Amino acid sequence: MRGCEEDEQVTIWACEGSGAGKETERGAWRQVGAGTLKDMESTRLALSSPVAVGAGATVGLLVHSAEGFVYFTKQGEAGDVDASDGAISVLKGGKTDKREPF
């Protein structure tokens, strides 16, 4: 993930199952991390709380910036595979420009 034009403070949220359809359900999400995305650099953010993903399970993740926006790592549409190591795949989701995550 990359910030844009300046460092971006972000929070990372997780939910059980897909996040699709839960975008406005605050109670479905728990905060699992926070950090700073560096200006126009790939940035690795550590989670402050583990996110368990069992075999065949789906977990929704949300990276939110109240002040700016977050670039996806690659171009593509929601549902496209963004990254995969053969055991786990990360799919692209939607995006929003809202100041509040839910």
mmCIF file of C-alpha atoms in Angstrom:
data_model
loop_
_atom_site.group_PDB
_atom_site.id
_atom_site.type_symbol
_atom_site.label_atom_id
_atom_site.label_comp_id
_atom_site.label_asym_id
_atom_site.label_seq_id
_atom_site.Cartn_x
_atom_site.Cartn_y
_atom_site.Cartn_z
ATOM 1 C CA MET A 1 0.000 0.000 0.000
ATOM 2 C CA ARG A 2 1.116 3.529 -0.593
ATOM 3 C CA GLY A 3 0.031 6.929 0.636
ATOM 4 C CA CYS A 4 -0.298 9.854 -1.743
ATOM 5 C CA GLU A 5 1.580 13.189 -1.752
ATOM 6 C CA GLU A 6 2.291 13.035 2.002
ATOM 7 C CA ASP A 7 2.504 10.456 4.778
ATOM 8 C CA GLU A 8 -0.958 9.113 5.646
ATOM 9 C CA GLN A 9 -2.147 7.910 9.052
ATOM 10 C CA VAL A 10 -4.283 4.807 8.581
ATOM 11 C CA THR A 11 -6.257 2.334 10.650
ATOM 12 C CA ILE A 12 -6.686 -1.312 9.698
ATOM 13 C CA TRP A 13 -9.937 -3.136 10.404
ATOM 14 C CA ALA A 14 -10.987 -6.794 10.040
ATOM 15 C CA CYS A 15 -14.333 -8.589 9.905
ATOM 16 C CA GLU A 16 -15.387 -12.221 9.724
ATOM 17 C CA GLY A 17 -16.280 -13.253 6.175
ATOM 18 C CA SER A 18 -16.293 -10.871 3.260
ATOM 19 C CA GLY A 19 -16.466 -7.150 3.952
ATOM 20 C CA ALA A 20 -18.782 -6.719 0.945
ATOM 21 C CA GLY A 21 -22.174 -5.594 2.228
ATOM 22 C CA LYS A 22 -20.748 -4.714 5.669
ATOM 23 C CA GLU A 23 -19.226 -1.378 4.684
ATOM 24 C CA THR A 24 -21.558 0.615 6.964
ATOM 25 C CA GLU A 25 -21.885 -1.939 9.811
ATOM 26 C CA ARG A 26 -19.486 -0.614 12.463
ATOM 27 C CA GLY A 27 -20.277 -3.520 14.810
ATOM 28 C CA ALA A 28 -19.034 -6.069 12.269
ATOM 29 C CA TRP A 29 -15.457 -4.722 12.349
ATOM 30 C CA ARG A 30 -12.615 -4.688 14.885
ATOM 31 C CA GLN A 31 -9.506 -2.540 14.682
ATOM 32 C CA VAL A 32 -6.427 -4.716 14.188
ATOM 33 C CA GLY A 33 -3.757 -2.131 13.447
ATOM 34 C CA ALA A 34 -2.712 1.426 12.717
ATOM 35 C CA GLY A 35 0.305 3.118 11.240
ATOM 36 C CA THR A 36 1.734 5.542 8.750
ATOM 37 C CA LEU A 37 1.901 4.955 5.011
ATOM 38 C CA LYS A 38 4.962 6.741 3.668
ATOM 39 C CA ASP A 39 4.608 9.231 0.835
ATOM 40 C CA MET A 40 4.629 7.351 -2.493
ATOM 41 C CA GLU A 41 6.501 4.343 -1.039
ATOM 42 C CA SER A 42 5.457 0.766 -0.480
ATOM 43 C CA THR A 43 4.926 0.482 3.261
ATOM 44 C CA ARG A 44 4.638 -2.590 5.460
ATOM 45 C CA LEU A 45 2.275 -2.149 8.410
ATOM 46 C CA ALA A 46 2.318 -4.568 11.333
ATOM 47 C CA LEU A 47 -0.980 -5.655 12.854
ATOM 48 C CA SER A 48 -1.469 -4.969 16.567
ATOM 49 C CA SER A 49 -3.943 -7.832 16.864
ATOM 50 C CA PRO A 50 -3.709 -11.192 15.062
ATOM 51 C CA VAL A 51 -6.130 -11.966 12.239
ATOM 52 C CA ALA A 52 -6.716 -15.720 12.006
ATOM 53 C CA VAL A 53 -7.640 -17.062 8.576
ATOM 54 C CA GLY A 54 -8.560 -20.744 8.610
ATOM 55 C CA ALA A 55 -8.483 -23.065 5.613
ATOM 56 C CA GLY A 56 -11.159 -22.008 3.138
ATOM 57 C CA ALA A 57 -12.130 -18.995 5.277
ATOM 58 C CA THR A 58 -12.672 -15.420 4.153
ATOM 59 C CA VAL A 59 -11.707 -12.371 6.211
ATOM 60 C CA GLY A 60 -12.513 -8.799 5.233
ATOM 61 C CA LEU A 61 -9.824 -6.152 5.699
ATOM 62 C CA LEU A 62 -10.192 -2.378 5.464
ATOM 63 C CA VAL A 63 -7.374 0.160 5.376
ATOM 64 C CA HIS A 64 -8.779 3.605 6.114
ATOM 65 C CA SER A 65 -7.300 7.115 5.979
ATOM 66 C CA ALA A 66 -9.456 9.979 7.222
ATOM 67 C CA GLU A 67 -7.314 12.676 5.594
ATOM 68 C CA GLY A 68 -6.239 11.317 2.236
ATOM 69 C CA PHE A 69 -6.397 8.113 0.312
ATOM 70 C CA VAL A 70 -4.548 4.837 -0.106
ATOM 71 C CA TYR A 71 -3.287 3.486 -3.399
ATOM 72 C CA PHE A 72 -3.877 -0.146 -4.236
ATOM 73 C CA THR A 73 -0.657 -2.037 -4.920
ATOM 74 C CA LYS A 74 -1.786 -2.868 -8.470
ATOM 75 C CA GLN A 75 -4.429 -1.619 -10.864
ATOM 76 C CA GLY A 76 -7.606 -3.681 -11.134
ATOM 77 C CA GLU A 77 -11.225 -4.082 -10.222
ATOM 78 C CA ALA A 78 -12.904 -5.257 -7.010
ATOM 79 C CA GLY A 79 -12.621 -9.036 -6.801
ATOM 80 C CA ASP A 80 -9.338 -9.237 -8.737
ATOM 81 C CA VAL A 81 -6.449 -11.019 -7.006
ATOM 82 C CA ASP A 82 -4.008 -8.404 -5.705
ATOM 83 C CA ALA A 83 -1.490 -10.841 -4.200
ATOM 84 C CA SER A 84 -1.217 -14.577 -3.599
ATOM 85 C CA ASP A 85 1.356 -17.016 -2.273
ATOM 86 C CA GLY A 86 -0.574 -20.174 -3.169
ATOM 87 C CA ALA A 87 -1.903 -20.624 0.376
ATOM 88 C CA ILE A 88 -3.681 -17.298 0.772
ATOM 89 C CA SER A 89 -4.989 -14.754 -1.725
ATOM 90 C CA VAL A 90 -5.717 -11.068 -1.222
ATOM 91 C CA LEU A 91 -8.549 -9.751 -3.383
ATOM 92 C CA LYS A 92 -9.193 -6.118 -4.202
ATOM 93 C CA GLY A 93 -12.218 -4.537 -2.611
ATOM 94 C CA GLY A 94 -14.000 -1.260 -3.060
ATOM 95 C CA LYS A 95 -12.916 2.231 -2.151
ATOM 96 C CA THR A 96 -14.514 5.261 -0.557
ATOM 97 C CA ASP A 97 -13.617 8.866 0.118
ATOM 98 C CA LYS A 98 -15.490 9.113 3.437
ATOM 99 C CA ARG A 99 -13.722 10.584 6.473
ATOM 100 C CA GLU A 100 -15.253 7.927 8.748
ATOM 101 C CA PRO A 101 -14.663 4.243 7.983
ATOM 102 C CA PHE A 102 -18.286 3.138 8.566
#
